[in-house]
CSV table of C-alpha atoms and ligand atoms in Angstrom, one decimal:
chain,number,residue,atom,x,y,z
A,1,MET,CA,-0.3,-23.6,26.4
A,2,SER,CA,0.2,-21.2,23.4
A,3,LYS,CA,-1.9,-21.4,20.3
A,4,ARG,CA,-0.6,-21.3,16.7
A,5,LEU,CA,-1.7,-18.8,14.2
A,6,PHE,CA,-1.2,-19.0,10.4
A,7,ILE,CA,-2.0,-15.8,8.6
A,8,GLN,CA,-1.7,-15.2,4.9
A,9,THR,CA,-1.9,-11.5,3.7
A,10,LEU,CA,-2.8,-10.5,0.2
A,11,GLY,CA,-3.2,-7.0,-1.2
A,12,CYS,CA,-1.8,-3.6,-0.2
A,13,ALA,CA,0.1,-2.1,2.7
A,14,MET,CA,-3.2,-1.4,4.4
A,15,ASN,CA,-3.9,-5.1,4.6
A,16,VAL,CA,-0.4,-5.8,5.9
A,17,ARG,CA,-1.1,-3.4,8.7
A,18,ASP,CA,-4.5,-4.9,9.3
A,19,SER,CA,-2.9,-8.3,9.7
A,20,GLU,CA,-0.6,-6.8,12.4
A,21,HIS,CA,-3.7,-5.4,14.1
A,22,ILE,CA,-5.4,-8.8,14.0
A,23,ILE,CA,-2.3,-10.5,15.5
A,24,ALA,CA,-2.1,-7.7,18.2
A,25,GLU,CA,-5.8,-8.1,19.1
A,26,LEU,CA,-5.5,-11.9,19.4
A,27,LYS,CA,-2.5,-11.6,21.6
A,28,LYS,CA,-4.4,-9.4,24.0
A,29,THR,CA,-6.4,-12.4,25.3
A,30,ASP,CA,-4.5,-15.5,24.1
A,31,ASP,CA,-0.9,-16.5,23.9
A,32,TYR,CA,-0.7,-16.9,20.1
A,33,GLU,CA,2.5,-17.8,18.2
A,34,LEU,CA,2.9,-17.4,14.4
A,35,THR,CA,3.4,-20.5,12.3
A,36,ASP,CA,4.1,-21.1,8.6
A,37,GLU,CA,2.6,-24.6,8.7
A,38,ILE,CA,-1.2,-24.9,8.0
A,39,SER,CA,-1.2,-28.4,9.6
A,40,ASP,CA,0.3,-26.9,12.8
A,41,ALA,CA,-2.2,-24.0,13.2
A,42,ASP,CA,-5.1,-23.7,15.6
A,43,LEU,CA,-6.3,-20.6,13.7
A,44,ILE,CA,-5.9,-20.1,10.0
A,45,LEU,CA,-6.6,-16.6,8.6
A,46,ILE,CA,-6.5,-15.2,5.1
A,47,ASN,CA,-6.6,-11.4,4.8
A,48,THR,CA,-8.0,-10.9,1.3
A,49,CYS,CA,-7.8,-8.3,-1.5
A,50,SER,CA,-10.6,-7.5,-4.0
A,51,VAL,CA,-9.0,-4.9,-6.2
A,52,ARG,CA,-8.8,-7.2,-9.2
A,53,GLU,CA,-10.6,-10.4,-10.1
A,54,LYS,CA,-7.6,-12.8,-9.8
A,55,PRO,CA,-7.0,-12.6,-6.0
A,56,VAL,CA,-10.7,-13.3,-5.4
A,57,HIS,CA,-10.4,-16.6,-7.4
A,58,LYS,CA,-7.3,-17.3,-5.4
A,59,LEU,CA,-9.2,-17.0,-2.1
A,60,PHE,CA,-11.4,-20.0,-2.8
A,61,SER,CA,-8.6,-22.2,-3.9
A,62,GLU,CA,-6.6,-21.2,-0.9
A,63,VAL,CA,-9.3,-21.8,1.7
A,64,GLY,CA,-10.1,-25.2,0.0
A,65,SER,CA,-6.5,-26.2,0.5
A,66,PHE,CA,-6.5,-24.9,4.2
A,67,PHE,CA,-9.5,-27.1,4.9
A,68,LYS,CA,-7.7,-30.1,3.4
A,69,HIS,CA,-4.5,-29.7,5.4
A,70,LYS,CA,-5.8,-28.3,8.7
A,71,LYS,CA,-5.7,-30.2,11.9
A,72,SER,CA,-8.9,-31.3,13.5
A,73,GLY,CA,-10.6,-28.5,15.5
A,74,ALA,CA,-8.6,-25.7,13.8
A,75,LYS,CA,-10.7,-22.7,12.7
A,76,ILE,CA,-10.6,-20.9,9.4
A,77,GLY,CA,-11.4,-17.2,9.1
A,78,VAL,CA,-11.7,-15.0,6.0
A,79,CYS,CA,-10.8,-11.4,6.6
A,80,GLY,CA,-10.3,-8.2,4.6
A,81,CYS,CA,-11.7,-6.6,1.5
A,82,THR,CA,-13.2,-9.7,-0.2
A,83,ALA,CA,-14.9,-10.6,3.2
A,84,SER,CA,-16.4,-7.1,3.0
A,85,HIS,CA,-17.8,-7.4,-0.4
A,86,LEU,CA,-18.8,-11.1,-0.6
A,87,GLY,CA,-20.1,-11.4,3.0
A,88,ASP,CA,-22.1,-14.6,3.6
A,89,GLU,CA,-21.6,-15.8,0.0
A,90,ILE,CA,-18.3,-17.0,1.4
A,91,PHE,CA,-20.1,-19.4,3.8
A,92,LYS,CA,-22.2,-20.6,0.8
A,93,ARG,CA,-19.2,-21.3,-1.4
A,94,ALA,CA,-16.9,-22.6,1.4
A,95,PRO,CA,-19.1,-24.0,4.2
A,96,TYR,CA,-16.1,-25.0,6.3
A,97,VAL,CA,-15.1,-21.3,6.8
A,98,ASP,CA,-15.8,-20.5,10.5
A,99,PHE,CA,-16.1,-16.7,10.3
A,100,VAL,CA,-16.0,-13.7,7.9
A,101,LEU,CA,-14.6,-10.4,9.0
A,102,GLY,CA,-14.6,-7.3,6.8
A,103,ALA,CA,-11.7,-4.9,6.3
A,104,ARG,CA,-13.3,-2.4,8.5
A,105,ASN,CA,-14.2,-4.8,11.4
A,106,VAL,CA,-10.7,-6.0,12.3
A,107,SER,CA,-11.1,-4.9,16.0
A,108,LYS,CA,-13.8,-7.7,16.4
A,109,ILE,CA,-11.4,-10.6,15.7
A,110,THR,CA,-11.5,-12.1,19.2
A,111,THR,CA,-15.3,-12.2,19.1
A,112,ALA,CA,-15.2,-13.7,15.6
A,113,VAL,CA,-12.9,-16.5,16.7
A,114,ASN,CA,-15.2,-17.3,19.7
A,115,THR,CA,-18.6,-17.1,18.0
A,116,PRO,CA,-19.8,-19.8,15.6
A,117,LYS,CA,-20.3,-18.6,12.0
A,118,PHE,CA,-19.6,-15.0,13.1
A,119,ILE,CA,-19.9,-12.5,10.3
A,120,SER,CA,-19.3,-8.7,10.4
A,121,THR,CA,-18.9,-6.7,7.2
A,122,ASP,CA,-20.2,-3.3,8.1
A,123,ILE,CA,-18.3,-0.9,5.9
A,124,ASN,CA,-19.4,2.1,8.0
A,125,PHE,CA,-18.1,0.6,11.3
A,126,ASP,CA,-15.9,3.3,12.8
A,127,GLU,CA,-12.5,2.0,14.0
A,128,SER,CA,-10.9,5.5,13.6
A,129,GLU,CA,-10.4,5.9,17.4
A,130,TYR,CA,-10.0,2.2,18.4
A,131,ALA,CA,-6.9,1.4,20.3
A,132,PHE,CA,-5.4,-1.7,18.7
A,133,GLY,CA,-2.9,-3.8,20.6
A,134,GLU,CA,0.8,-3.7,19.8
A,135,PHE,CA,2.3,-6.0,17.2
A,136,ARG,CA,4.9,-5.0,14.6
A,137,SER,CA,6.5,-7.5,12.2
A,138,SER,CA,9.6,-5.3,11.7
A,139,PRO,CA,11.5,-3.6,14.5
A,140,TYR,CA,13.0,-1.1,12.0
A,141,LYS,CA,10.0,0.3,10.3
A,142,SER,CA,6.5,1.0,11.5
A,143,HIS,CA,3.4,1.3,9.4
A,144,ILE,CA,0.8,3.7,11.0
A,145,ASN,CA,-2.7,4.3,9.7
A,146,ILE,CA,-3.7,7.9,9.5
A,147,MET,CA,-7.2,7.4,8.0
A,148,ILE,CA,-9.6,4.6,7.1
A,149,GLY,CA,-11.9,4.3,4.1
A,150,CYS,CA,-12.0,6.3,0.9
A,151,ASP,CA,-14.3,9.1,-0.2
A,152,LYS,CA,-13.4,9.0,-3.9
A,153,LYS,CA,-15.6,7.4,-6.5
A,154,CYS,CA,-13.1,6.2,-9.1
A,155,THR,CA,-15.4,4.2,-11.4
A,156,TYR,CA,-13.3,1.1,-11.6
A,157,CYS,CA,-12.4,0.7,-8.0
A,158,ILE,CA,-14.1,-1.5,-5.3
A,159,VAL,CA,-12.2,-0.1,-2.3
A,160,PRO,CA,-14.9,2.4,-1.2
A,161,GLN,CA,-17.3,-0.6,-1.1
A,162,THR,CA,-14.9,-2.6,1.0
A,163,ARG,CA,-13.5,0.0,3.3
A,164,GLY,CA,-16.3,2.6,3.5
A,165,ASP,CA,-16.2,6.3,3.9
A,166,GLU,CA,-13.0,8.2,4.6
A,167,ILE,CA,-12.4,9.1,8.3
A,168,SER,CA,-9.2,10.6,9.5
A,169,ILE,CA,-7.7,9.3,12.7
A,170,PRO,CA,-7.2,12.0,15.4
A,171,SER,CA,-3.7,13.5,15.1
A,172,GLU,CA,-3.0,13.0,18.9
A,173,LEU,CA,-3.6,9.2,18.5
A,174,ILE,CA,-1.3,9.1,15.4
A,175,LEU,CA,1.4,11.1,17.2
A,176,LYS,CA,1.2,8.8,20.2
A,177,GLU,CA,1.6,5.8,18.0
A,178,VAL,CA,4.6,7.4,16.1
A,179,GLU,CA,6.3,8.2,19.4
A,180,LYS,CA,5.8,4.7,20.7
A,181,ALA,CA,7.1,3.1,17.5
A,182,ALA,CA,10.1,5.4,17.3
A,183,LYS,CA,11.0,4.9,21.0
A,184,ASN,CA,10.9,1.1,20.3
A,185,GLY,CA,13.6,1.6,17.7
A,186,ALA,CA,11.6,2.1,14.4
A,187,LYS,CA,13.5,4.9,12.8
A,188,GLU,CA,11.3,4.9,9.8
A,189,ILE,CA,7.6,5.7,10.0
A,190,PHE,CA,5.4,4.7,7.1
A,191,LEU,CA,2.0,6.5,7.1
A,192,LEU,CA,-0.9,4.7,5.5
A,193,GLY,CA,-4.2,5.7,3.9
A,194,GLN,CA,-6.1,5.5,0.6
A,195,ASN,CA,-5.6,9.3,0.0
A,196,VAL,CA,-3.2,10.4,2.6
A,197,ASN,CA,-2.9,14.0,1.4
A,198,ASN,CA,-6.7,14.4,1.9
A,199,TYR,CA,-6.0,13.9,5.6
A,200,GLY,CA,-8.2,16.0,7.9
A,201,LYS,CA,-11.3,16.4,5.9
A,202,ARG,CA,-13.5,14.4,8.3
A,203,PHE,CA,-12.9,13.2,11.9
A,204,SER,CA,-15.3,11.3,14.2
A,205,ASN,CA,-14.7,13.8,17.0
A,206,SER,CA,-14.4,17.6,17.1
A,207,HIS,CA,-10.8,17.8,15.9
A,208,GLU,CA,-8.9,21.0,15.3
A,209,LYS,CA,-8.4,21.8,11.6
A,210,MET,CA,-5.3,20.0,10.3
A,211,ASP,CA,-4.2,18.9,6.9
A,212,PHE,CA,-1.6,16.3,5.8
A,213,SER,CA,1.2,18.8,5.4
A,214,ASP,CA,0.7,20.0,9.1
A,215,LEU,CA,0.6,16.4,10.2
A,216,LEU,CA,3.9,15.6,8.4
A,217,VAL,CA,5.5,18.6,10.2
A,218,LYS,CA,4.3,17.4,13.6
A,219,ILE,CA,5.6,13.9,13.0
A,220,SER,CA,8.9,15.2,11.8
A,221,ASP,CA,9.2,17.1,15.1
A,222,ILE,CA,9.5,13.8,17.0
A,223,LYS,CA,13.2,13.5,17.7
A,224,GLU,CA,13.6,9.7,17.3
A,225,VAL,CA,12.0,9.7,13.9
A,226,GLU,CA,14.6,9.7,11.2
A,227,ARG,CA,12.6,8.9,8.0
A,228,ILE,CA,9.0,9.4,7.0
A,229,ARG,CA,7.3,7.7,4.1
A,230,PHE,CA,3.6,7.6,3.1
A,231,THR,CA,1.3,5.9,0.7
A,232,SER,CA,-0.9,6.7,-1.3
A,233,PRO,CA,-1.1,10.4,-2.0
A,234,HIS,CA,-3.6,11.4,-4.7
A,235,PRO,CA,-2.4,13.6,-7.6
A,236,LEU,CA,-5.5,15.9,-7.2
A,237,HIS,CA,-4.5,17.0,-3.7
A,238,MET,CA,-0.8,17.7,-4.5
A,239,ASP,CA,-1.1,21.4,-3.9
A,240,ASP,CA,2.0,23.7,-3.6
A,241,LYS,CA,1.9,23.6,0.2
A,242,PHE,CA,2.2,19.8,0.2
A,243,LEU,CA,5.0,19.8,-2.4
A,244,GLU,CA,6.9,22.4,-0.4
A,245,VAL,CA,6.7,20.5,2.8
A,246,PHE,CA,7.6,17.3,1.0
A,247,VAL,CA,10.6,18.8,-0.7
A,248,ASN,CA,12.0,20.9,2.2
A,249,ASN,CA,11.4,18.7,5.2
A,250,PRO,CA,14.7,16.8,5.8
A,251,LYS,CA,13.0,13.7,7.4
A,252,ILE,CA,10.6,13.1,4.5
A,253,CYS,CA,12.0,10.5,2.2
A,254,LYS,CA,12.2,11.7,-1.4
A,255,SER,CA,10.0,9.2,-3.1
A,256,MET,CA,6.5,10.0,-4.2
A,257,HIS,CA,3.8,7.7,-5.4
A,258,MET,CA,1.7,9.5,-8.0
A,259,PRO,CA,-1.1,7.1,-9.2
A,260,LEU,CA,-1.7,8.2,-12.8
A,261,GLN,CA,-4.2,5.5,-13.8
A,262,SER,CA,-4.4,7.0,-17.3
A,263,GLY,CA,-2.6,9.7,-19.3
A,264,SER,CA,-5.7,10.7,-21.2
A,265,THR,CA,-7.8,13.5,-19.9
A,266,LYS,CA,-10.9,11.9,-21.4
A,267,VAL,CA,-10.3,8.6,-19.7
A,268,LEU,CA,-9.4,10.3,-16.5
A,269,ARG,CA,-12.8,12.1,-16.7
A,270,ASP,CA,-14.6,8.8,-17.4
A,271,MET,CA,-12.8,7.3,-14.4
A,272,LYS,CA,-13.8,10.3,-12.3
A,273,ARG,CA,-10.3,10.9,-11.1
A,274,GLY,CA,-10.7,14.6,-10.8
A,275,TYR,CA,-7.5,15.8,-12.6
A,276,THR,CA,-6.3,16.2,-16.2
A,277,LYS,CA,-3.2,15.0,-18.1
A,278,GLU,CA,-1.9,18.6,-17.9
A,279,TRP,CA,-2.4,18.8,-14.1
A,280,PHE,CA,-0.6,15.6,-13.5
A,281,LEU,CA,2.3,16.6,-15.7
A,282,ASP,CA,2.5,20.0,-14.1
A,283,ARG,CA,2.7,18.4,-10.6
A,284,ALA,CA,5.2,15.7,-11.5
A,285,LEU,CA,7.5,18.0,-13.5
A,286,LYS,CA,7.3,20.7,-10.8
A,287,LEU,CA,8.3,18.0,-8.2
A,288,ARG,CA,11.2,16.9,-10.4
A,289,GLN,CA,12.4,20.5,-10.8
A,290,MET,CA,12.0,21.3,-7.0
A,291,CYS,CA,13.6,18.0,-6.0
A,292,PRO,CA,16.0,16.5,-8.6
A,293,GLN,CA,16.7,13.4,-6.4
A,294,VAL,CA,13.1,12.4,-6.1
A,295,ASN,CA,11.9,8.9,-7.2
A,296,ILE,CA,8.4,8.9,-8.6
A,297,SER,CA,6.3,5.7,-8.8
A,298,THR,CA,2.9,5.2,-10.2
A,299,ASP,CA,-0.1,2.9,-10.8
A,300,ILE,CA,-1.5,2.6,-14.4
A,301,ILE,CA,-4.6,0.8,-15.6
A,302,VAL,CA,-4.5,0.0,-19.3
A,303,ALA,CA,-7.6,-0.8,-21.5
A,304,TYR,CA,-10.2,0.9,-19.4
A,305,PRO,CA,-13.4,0.3,-21.5
A,306,SER,CA,-13.4,3.8,-23.1
A,307,GLU,CA,-9.6,3.8,-23.8
A,308,SER,CA,-8.9,4.4,-27.6
A,309,GLU,CA,-5.4,4.0,-29.2
A,310,GLU,CA,-5.1,7.7,-28.9
A,311,ASP,CA,-5.9,7.7,-25.2
A,312,PHE,CA,-3.3,5.0,-24.7
A,313,ALA,CA,-0.8,7.1,-26.6
A,314,ASP,CA,-1.4,9.8,-24.0
A,315,THR,CA,-0.5,7.4,-21.2
A,316,MET,CA,2.7,6.5,-23.1
A,317,ASP,CA,3.4,10.2,-23.5
A,318,VAL,CA,3.2,10.8,-19.7
A,319,LEU,CA,5.5,7.8,-19.3
A,320,GLU,CA,8.0,9.5,-21.6
A,321,LYS,CA,7.8,12.9,-19.9
A,322,VAL,CA,7.8,11.8,-16.3
A,323,ARG,CA,10.1,8.8,-16.6
A,324,PHE,CA,8.8,7.1,-13.5
A,325,GLU,CA,11.3,5.1,-11.5
A,326,GLN,CA,8.7,2.4,-10.8
A,327,ILE,CA,5.3,1.5,-12.3
A,328,PHE,CA,2.6,-0.9,-11.1
A,329,SER,CA,0.5,-1.6,-14.2
A,330,PHE,CA,-2.6,-3.7,-14.7
A,331,LYS,CA,-5.2,-4.5,-17.3
A,332,PHE,CA,-8.6,-3.1,-16.3
A,333,SER,CA,-10.4,-5.8,-14.3
A,334,PRO,CA,-14.2,-5.3,-13.9
A,335,ARG,CA,-15.2,-5.3,-10.3
A,336,PRO,CA,-18.7,-5.9,-8.8
A,337,LEU,CA,-20.4,-3.0,-7.1
A,338,THR,CA,-18.5,-0.4,-9.2
A,339,PRO,CA,-19.9,2.0,-11.9
A,340,ALA,CA,-17.6,0.4,-14.5
A,341,ALA,CA,-18.6,-3.2,-13.7
A,342,ASN,CA,-20.8,-3.7,-16.8
A,343,LEU,CA,-19.0,-1.7,-19.4
A,344,THR,CA,-18.0,-3.4,-22.6
A,345,LEU,CA,-14.5,-4.7,-22.3
A,346,ILE,CA,-11.7,-4.0,-24.7
A,347,ASP,CA,-10.5,-7.1,-26.6
A,348,ASP,CA,-8.1,-8.9,-24.4
A,349,GLU,CA,-5.4,-9.2,-27.1
A,350,VAL,CA,-5.5,-5.4,-27.5
A,351,ALA,CA,-5.3,-5.0,-23.7
A,352,SER,CA,-2.4,-7.4,-23.4
A,353,ALA,CA,-0.5,-5.7,-26.2
A,354,ARG,CA,-1.0,-2.3,-24.6
A,355,LEU,CA,0.2,-3.6,-21.2
A,356,SER,CA,3.3,-5.1,-22.8
A,357,ALA,CA,4.1,-1.9,-24.8
A,358,LEU,CA,3.9,0.1,-21.6
A,359,GLN,CA,5.9,-2.3,-19.5
A,360,ASN,CA,8.6,-2.8,-22.2
A,361,ARG,CA,9.1,1.0,-22.6
A,362,HIS,CA,9.2,1.4,-18.8
A,363,SER,CA,11.9,-1.3,-18.6
A,364,GLU,CA,14.0,0.6,-21.2
A,365,ILE,CA,13.6,3.8,-19.2
A,366,LEU,CA,14.4,2.1,-16.0
A,367,ASP,CA,17.6,0.6,-17.5
A,368,GLU,CA,18.8,4.1,-18.3
A,369,ILE,CA,17.8,5.4,-14.8
A,370,VAL,CA,19.6,2.6,-12.9
A,371,LEU,CA,22.7,2.7,-15.0
A,372,LYS,CA,23.1,6.4,-13.9
A,373,GLN,CA,23.2,5.2,-10.3
A,374,GLU,CA,26.5,3.3,-10.7
A,375,GLY,CA,29.2,5.1,-8.8
A,376,GLU,CA,26.7,7.1,-6.8
A,377,ILE,CA,26.8,7.2,-3.0
A,378,PHE,CA,23.5,6.7,-1.0
A,379,ASP,CA,22.4,6.8,2.6
A,380,VAL,CA,20.9,3.4,3.0
A,381,TYR,CA,18.7,2.4,6.0
A,382,PHE,CA,19.2,-1.4,6.4
A,383,GLU,CA,16.1,-3.5,7.2
A,384,GLU,CA,16.4,-7.0,5.8
A,385,LEU,CA,18.7,-9.9,5.9
A,386,ARG,CA,19.0,-11.7,2.6
A,387,ALA,CA,20.5,-15.0,1.5
A,388,ASN,CA,24.2,-15.6,1.2
A,389,GLY,CA,25.4,-13.0,3.7
A,390,ALA,CA,23.7,-10.0,2.1
A,391,VAL,CA,21.8,-7.2,3.7
A,392,ALA,CA,19.3,-4.9,2.0
A,393,GLY,CA,17.7,-1.5,2.7
A,394,ARG,CA,16.4,1.6,1.0
A,395,SER,CA,18.1,4.8,-0.1
A,396,PHE,CA,16.4,8.0,1.0
A,397,SER,CA,14.9,8.2,-2.5
A,398,ASN,CA,13.7,4.6,-2.2
A,399,PHE,CA,16.1,2.5,-4.3
A,400,LEU,CA,16.5,-1.0,-3.0
A,401,VAL,CA,20.2,-1.4,-2.2
A,402,GLN,CA,22.1,-4.6,-1.2
A,403,VAL,CA,25.5,-5.0,0.2
A,404,ASN,CA,27.5,-7.9,1.7
A,405,GLY,CA,27.1,-7.8,5.5
A,406,SER,CA,25.5,-9.2,8.6
A,407,GLU,CA,22.9,-8.4,11.3
A,408,GLU,CA,24.8,-5.6,12.8
A,409,LEU,CA,23.9,-3.4,9.8
A,410,LEU,CA,20.2,-3.8,10.5
A,411,GLY,CA,18.5,-0.7,11.9
A,412,THR,CA,21.5,1.5,10.9
A,413,THR,CA,21.9,4.1,8.1
A,414,ARG,CA,25.2,3.8,6.2
A,415,LYS,CA,26.8,5.3,3.2
A,416,VAL,CA,26.9,2.9,0.2
A,417,LYS,CA,28.6,3.3,-3.1
A,418,ILE,CA,26.8,1.5,-6.0
A,419,ASN,CA,29.0,-0.8,-8.0
A,420,GLU,CA,26.4,-2.7,-10.1
A,421,ALA,CA,22.9,-1.5,-10.9
A,422,LYS,CA,20.1,-3.9,-11.8
A,423,ARG,CA,16.5,-3.0,-12.5
A,424,MET,CA,15.2,-4.3,-9.1
A,425,VAL,CA,18.2,-3.8,-6.9
A,426,LEU,CA,21.4,-1.7,-6.8
A,427,TYR,CA,24.5,-3.7,-5.5
A,428,GLY,CA,27.0,-1.7,-3.6
A,429,GLN,CA,29.6,-1.6,-0.8
A,430,LEU,CA,29.9,0.4,2.4
A,431,VAL,CA,32.1,3.4,2.2
B,1,SAH,N1,-6.0,4.6,-3.1
B,1,SAH,C1,-5.1,4.2,-4.0
B,1,SAH,C2,-5.3,3.0,-4.8
B,1,SAH,C3,-5.6,1.7,-4.2
B,1,SAH,S1,-6.0,0.4,-5.3
B,1,SAH,C4,-4.9,5.3,-5.1
B,1,SAH,O1,-5.9,5.9,-5.5
B,1,SAH,O2,-3.9,5.4,-5.6
B,1,SAH,C5,-4.3,0.2,-6.0
B,1,SAH,C6,-4.3,0.2,-7.5
B,1,SAH,O3,-5.0,-0.8,-8.1
B,1,SAH,C7,-5.0,1.5,-8.1
B,1,SAH,O4,-4.1,2.6,-8.1
B,1,SAH,C8,-5.3,1.0,-9.5
B,1,SAH,O5,-4.2,1.3,-10.4
B,1,SAH,C9,-5.4,-0.5,-9.4
B,1,SAH,N2,-6.8,-0.9,-9.6
B,1,SAH,C10,-7.9,-0.5,-8.8
B,1,SAH,N3,-9.0,-1.0,-9.3
B,1,SAH,C11,-8.7,-1.7,-10.5
B,1,SAH,C12,-9.4,-2.4,-11.5
B,1,SAH,N4,-10.7,-2.5,-11.4
B,1,SAH,N5,-8.7,-3.0,-12.5
B,1,SAH,C13,-7.4,-2.8,-12.5
B,1,SAH,N6,-6.6,-2.2,-11.7
B,1,SAH,C14,-7.3,-1.6,-10.6
B,2,SF4,FE1,-9.9,3.4,-5.3
B,2,SF4,FE2,-9.9,5.8,-6.3
B,2,SF4,FE3,-10.2,5.5,-3.6
B,2,SF4,FE4,-7.9,5.0,-4.8
B,2,SF4,S1,-8.9,7.0,-4.7
B,2,SF4,S2,-9.0,3.7,-3.3
B,2,SF4,S3,-8.4,4.2,-6.8
B,2,SF4,S4,-11.7,4.9,-5.3
B,3,F3S,FE1,-6.0,-2.9,-0.4
B,3,F3S,FE2,-6.9,-4.8,-2.0
B,3,F3S,FE3,-8.4,-3.8,-0.2
B,3,F3S,S1,-5.6,-3.1,-2.6
B,3,F3S,S2,-7.7,-1.7,0.1
B,3,F3S,S3,-6.6,-5.0,0.1
B,3,F3S,S4,-9.1,-4.3,-2.2
């Protein structure tokens, strides 16, 4: 008889893919079916994120509620980044948790389920050549890891402590995965890593020299692949070769994530980001000039402990000059195990005011950007059925576009004329 699995995924795209790996591993030995009902599940998993404080608090309230609603005999497992950094403290705070599995130990899920109080949080465990099973939540788009871990030492960030050192996955394994996914119908390939454009610096085996630009070209040579996306590239590694391949390769989608973090060279130095305001602006503006249709998104942290009003003004200045199509912005959140953990915080009211100023100005810029899309025609790859007979997909430059339509649009690329542009979604019709 099949077993039921409930899995909740927090955090980034890496975690989403890890959840797919977990499901695939479990399905290798047992006939698991996914369920949305806790009370129905034989196995309840939460795949956690540690990047800010809030999701960690959420973890304990969530597992408490799982325990209350689960059926007798069902197991609860805590996986992912918070599992890596809290380890057996999770058992102490929530004794009803059955196992704890770190972000870099996903391949051990079957052992974890079958071993009482199993814990594995080794951040140097090497899964770079492990052959995970096959499970994909979308038939239209496939996420594929190209590296694990992160070698950077950004002072605010816990990720190197939860995912360990950076190791690139051998290119032949990546290409095999891409071919398999594309032959199964996924026309869009989404490459994942914490610093994708640092690919190839370290492998576990003796791999030929290869950088991210070379890898992109090899992937684009696979006939069935129509679109390639990736996240996250690091601004420091955006050399000319990378920008040229990005701009000139017709299969690479023209959207670039450029995590700024701060516009102030001083704060960037304090954060150990490795680039200056000028370098970031040079790269972003060169990209805009080489590729006018590009969409640029970013991550910004406001109120890093050493951020003065002047430093924040530098961040606003970069916002004005680059006019990002999308920003993900957060107040600095002190994280354990990081160099910035114990710095004196900026007053929360000041931090909130800076965050609002940034987000409000971005909204104004975005209104101007989206308004210009009315009347434009985009190639949209449809991937998602929405309520009330609508179907949504992404333009090549990553705008979310919605039209009236049905299933038969899914997995196809169609021309769409935009009639009405909103901040989050452009509404259009097939042409
Ligand atoms: N490797 C990716 C980032 C992964 S974390 C990169 O370098 O772009 C995703 C984002 O969370 C970061 O870009 C940063 O903006 C944010 N973040 C990380 N640590 C944070 C902290 N301590 N407080 C607030 N935001 C943080
Ligand atoms: Fe964190 Fe910096 Fe690594 Fe990104 S590059 S995961 S922000 S340490
Ligand atoms: Fe991702 Fe959160 Fe871990 S952002 S890398 S799941 S800490």
